[in-house]
């Protein structure tokens, strides 16, 4: 039977960062909200702060004074849970501890009506486990908000094994009525966002571990791909202790699956108290943050007798347009070869190729072109002038080709950043692994492809969702990058998702 929670009295338990935000959103949506916290005065404090926040919105012209006053008046701090016995929805946002959450919810069951809905804002504990021991485990679902609650649109509506579909649907509809974008998720480690986002951090940490690039270069490359923050500056912002704890919890909850293994680089930073912004020092020193990258100086101009643009598709087209523009000054233009099976430029005897996952050294050995470089996947097309782009040069290449590879990428409009000749470079590797993780999540029924896209765009501000990237790339290309990583590193980390592999073989 459908459950309608719109307008229902709400009890929020835990008046910390998240609980206060949830109370604000519920009150602004017209609910009567009771707020309870075990810490003396915490609920009253939260109410005072909320009133100030609402007044601030009025001062900025974002809210009319009457609405602010009314919302504020709807929030009532209570000294006991019994005072909120008529609540039809309880949202708990207390300490992240299974036993404490279980005990609270068991206590609440004895207070609220049998048909009241219980929601947990847990970010990492199994909803199935929290429900275990309740008289009516089917009435508990996860209602996972993101910080800051009033601003972040995403709500993961998490179903445990026993959650009634009508309860999940009621929380989904209510979240929408509160102006949020809800996404259904199955209770699995990290739910959607905290799981699919792992490779964003993990691949950067892996590249740092093998000294392939500096934090500045990695950040510049991923910003160039459209991410609002690079992985290193983002980990500094989140706090390495928090980020490391989430990685550890996903790793442990997956029975130490090497896919999610935490990084020694980050463990050492946490151990040393280099926690990021909050401690004044992480990958960067604060308040300054990341120093600007030195501007690349290309001593030699890009020169050639003959240029052929290879490959089909939008990246090859963009390369052709850029090469045409660049060579026009010299009064000639590039040729085009569409069926060669690789994308990039043949510059006389040298090759400047879009990464297919393999290293430049490996491709050089296979093709016999010693002067070979691979460049990273441009995600934004046409790439704005000066977009940072990583490249790697084959071990046996000449000194002259090393500087020519950079000069040609600059002539094509990029800001070339040299990195070690690693499989999948920076962006291709990171995005392929994000897509791979999202594909596994969909195959395992954690969420739909649309749900994953919405969650990643709204929960962590990704410029596109993993399945949107997949649609612009192609499944065989993504599988090849993950396979190249697997071939290079072995072990379980770079397993191709069966969901992707099936599509790589089947009709597309
Ligand atoms: P917080 O520490 O700011 O607030 C927790 C509040 O709960 C405190 O005021 C504490 O006194 C109170 N509390 C503890 N045990 C209680 C009990 N048994 N009964 C009543 N009140 C109790 O923590 P925060 O950050 O608001 O997190 C709360 C929950 O939300 C956790 O489960 C956390 O994992 C989850 N969460 C946190 C996010 C964040 O970015 N901080 C994001 C999404 C979820």
PDB file of N, CA, C and O in Angstrom, residues 96 123-125 189-190 194 198 242-256 260 262:
ATOM      1  N   UNK A  96      27.972   7.601  13.883  1.00  0.00           N
ATOM      2  CA  UNK A  96      28.076   6.496  12.918  1.00  0.00           C
ATOM      3  C   UNK A  96      28.558   5.229  13.627  1.00  0.00           C
ATOM      4  O   UNK A  96      29.731   4.843  13.538  1.00  0.00           O
ATOM      5  N   UNK A 123      26.159   6.825   6.435  1.00  0.00           N
ATOM      6  CA  UNK A 123      26.876   6.939   5.173  1.00  0.00           C
ATOM      7  C   UNK A 123      27.644   5.669   4.861  1.00  0.00           C
ATOM      8  O   UNK A 123      28.127   5.497   3.755  1.00  0.00           O
ATOM      9  N   UNK A 124      27.778   4.779   5.845  1.00  0.00           N
ATOM     10  CA  UNK A 124      28.633   3.620   5.575  1.00  0.00           C
ATOM     11  C   UNK A 124      28.163   2.310   6.190  1.00  0.00           C
ATOM     12  O   UNK A 124      28.735   1.265   5.886  1.00  0.00           O
ATOM     13  N   UNK A 125      27.141   2.363   7.045  1.00  0.00           N
ATOM     14  CA  UNK A 125      26.732   1.112   7.705  1.00  0.00           C
ATOM     15  C   UNK A 125      25.602   0.465   6.903  1.00  0.00           C
ATOM     16  O   UNK A 125      24.749   1.146   6.341  1.00  0.00           O
ATOM     17  N   UNK A 189      28.269  -1.860   0.354  1.00  0.00           N
ATOM     18  CA  UNK A 189      29.291  -0.937   0.873  1.00  0.00           C
ATOM     19  C   UNK A 189      29.489   0.322   0.030  1.00  0.00           C
ATOM     20  O   UNK A 189      29.763   0.238  -1.168  1.00  0.00           O
ATOM     21  N   UNK A 190      29.339   1.491   0.675  1.00  0.00           N
ATOM     22  CA  UNK A 190      29.529   2.764  -0.016  1.00  0.00           C
ATOM     23  C   UNK A 190      28.293   3.215  -0.798  1.00  0.00           C
ATOM     24  O   UNK A 190      28.308   4.288  -1.404  1.00  0.00           O
ATOM     25  N   UNK A 194      29.789   6.861  -2.713  1.00  0.00           N
ATOM     26  CA  UNK A 194      31.040   6.557  -2.020  1.00  0.00           C
ATOM     27  C   UNK A 194      31.719   5.314  -2.575  1.00  0.00           C
ATOM     28  O   UNK A 194      32.901   5.083  -2.326  1.00  0.00           O
ATOM     29  N   UNK A 198      35.443   5.821  -5.624  1.00  0.00           N
ATOM     30  CA  UNK A 198      36.747   5.349  -5.097  1.00  0.00           C
ATOM     31  C   UNK A 198      37.885   5.497  -6.100  1.00  0.00           C
ATOM     32  O   UNK A 198      38.964   5.948  -5.749  1.00  0.00           O
ATOM     33  N   UNK A 242      39.318  11.397   6.853  1.00  0.00           N
ATOM     34  CA  UNK A 242      37.951  11.012   6.453  1.00  0.00           C
ATOM     35  C   UNK A 242      37.976  10.175   5.183  1.00  0.00           C
ATOM     36  O   UNK A 242      37.362   9.110   5.102  1.00  0.00           O
ATOM     37  N   UNK A 243      38.714  10.651   4.175  1.00  0.00           N
ATOM     38  CA  UNK A 243      38.782   9.955   2.899  1.00  0.00           C
ATOM     39  C   UNK A 243      39.380   8.547   3.080  1.00  0.00           C
ATOM     40  O   UNK A 243      38.881   7.564   2.518  1.00  0.00           O
ATOM     41  N   UNK A 244      40.404   8.458   3.896  1.00  0.00           N
ATOM     42  CA  UNK A 244      41.065   7.172   4.156  1.00  0.00           C
ATOM     43  C   UNK A 244      40.105   6.229   4.894  1.00  0.00           C
ATOM     44  O   UNK A 244      40.045   5.028   4.607  1.00  0.00           O
ATOM     45  N   UNK A 245      39.330   6.790   5.837  1.00  0.00           N
ATOM     46  CA  UNK A 245      38.385   5.965   6.596  1.00  0.00           C
ATOM     47  C   UNK A 245      37.305   5.391   5.674  1.00  0.00           C
ATOM     48  O   UNK A 245      36.917   4.233   5.802  1.00  0.00           O
ATOM     49  N   UNK A 246      36.831   6.213   4.730  1.00  0.00           N
ATOM     50  CA  UNK A 246      35.791   5.707   3.811  1.00  0.00           C
ATOM     51  C   UNK A 246      36.384   4.596   2.945  1.00  0.00           C
ATOM     52  O   UNK A 246      35.780   3.535   2.764  1.00  0.00           O
ATOM     53  N   UNK A 247      37.590   4.836   2.409  1.00  0.00           N
ATOM     54  CA  UNK A 247      38.236   3.810   1.572  1.00  0.00           C
ATOM     55  C   UNK A 247      38.416   2.521   2.362  1.00  0.00           C
ATOM     56  O   UNK A 247      38.094   1.429   1.877  1.00  0.00           O
ATOM     57  N   UNK A 248      38.895   2.659   3.598  1.00  0.00           N
ATOM     58  CA  UNK A 248      39.082   1.470   4.438  1.00  0.00           C
ATOM     59  C   UNK A 248      37.784   0.740   4.685  1.00  0.00           C
ATOM     60  O   UNK A 248      37.737  -0.485   4.657  1.00  0.00           O
ATOM     61  N   UNK A 249      36.701   1.497   4.925  1.00  0.00           N
ATOM     62  CA  UNK A 249      35.445   0.823   5.249  1.00  0.00           C
ATOM     63  C   UNK A 249      34.900   0.092   4.018  1.00  0.00           C
ATOM     64  O   UNK A 249      34.405  -1.022   4.128  1.00  0.00           O
ATOM     65  N   UNK A 250      35.060   0.688   2.824  1.00  0.00           N
ATOM     66  CA  UNK A 250      34.601   0.000   1.608  1.00  0.00           C
ATOM     67  C   UNK A 250      35.482  -1.237   1.363  1.00  0.00           C
ATOM     68  O   UNK A 250      35.003  -2.318   1.014  1.00  0.00           O
ATOM     69  N   UNK A 251      36.778  -1.084   1.598  1.00  0.00           N
ATOM     70  CA  UNK A 251      37.721  -2.195   1.396  1.00  0.00           C
ATOM     71  C   UNK A 251      37.395  -3.361   2.340  1.00  0.00           C
ATOM     72  O   UNK A 251      37.253  -4.508   1.924  1.00  0.00           O
ATOM     73  N   UNK A 252      37.212  -3.028   3.617  1.00  0.00           N
ATOM     74  CA  UNK A 252      36.942  -4.093   4.580  1.00  0.00           C
ATOM     75  C   UNK A 252      35.586  -4.733   4.350  1.00  0.00           C
ATOM     76  O   UNK A 252      35.437  -5.949   4.424  1.00  0.00           O
ATOM     77  N   UNK A 253      34.597  -3.911   4.030  1.00  0.00           N
ATOM     78  CA  UNK A 253      33.256  -4.454   3.807  1.00  0.00           C
ATOM     79  C   UNK A 253      33.222  -5.366   2.578  1.00  0.00           C
ATOM     80  O   UNK A 253      32.338  -6.200   2.438  1.00  0.00           O
ATOM     81  N   UNK A 254      34.178  -5.194   1.676  1.00  0.00           N
ATOM     82  CA  UNK A 254      34.263  -6.071   0.500  1.00  0.00           C
ATOM     83  C   UNK A 254      35.261  -7.207   0.723  1.00  0.00           C
ATOM     84  O   UNK A 254      35.838  -7.720  -0.244  1.00  0.00           O
ATOM     85  N   UNK A 255      35.456  -7.580   1.966  1.00  0.00           N
ATOM     86  CA  UNK A 255      36.333  -8.699   2.303  1.00  0.00           C
ATOM     87  C   UNK A 255      37.729  -8.536   1.709  1.00  0.00           C
ATOM     88  O   UNK A 255      38.292  -9.460   1.146  1.00  0.00           O
ATOM     89  N   UNK A 256      38.214  -7.302   1.797  1.00  0.00           N
ATOM     90  CA  UNK A 256      39.579  -6.998   1.346  1.00  0.00           C
ATOM     91  C   UNK A 256      39.784  -7.264  -0.147  1.00  0.00           C
ATOM     92  O   UNK A 256      40.834  -7.726  -0.573  1.00  0.00           O
ATOM     93  N   UNK A 260      39.678  -2.259  -4.004  1.00  0.00           N
ATOM     94  CA  UNK A 260      39.453  -1.085  -3.142  1.00  0.00           C
ATOM     95  C   UNK A 260      40.598  -0.851  -2.161  1.00  0.00           C
ATOM     96  O   UNK A 260      40.447  -0.130  -1.185  1.00  0.00           O
ATOM     97  N   UNK A 262      43.355   0.377   0.153  1.00  0.00           N
ATOM     98  CA  UNK A 262      43.792   1.743   0.489  1.00  0.00           C
ATOM     99  C   UNK A 262      45.251   1.961   0.072  1.00  0.00           C
ATOM    100  O   UNK A 262      45.953   1.005  -0.238  1.00  0.00           O
TER     101      UNK A 262
END
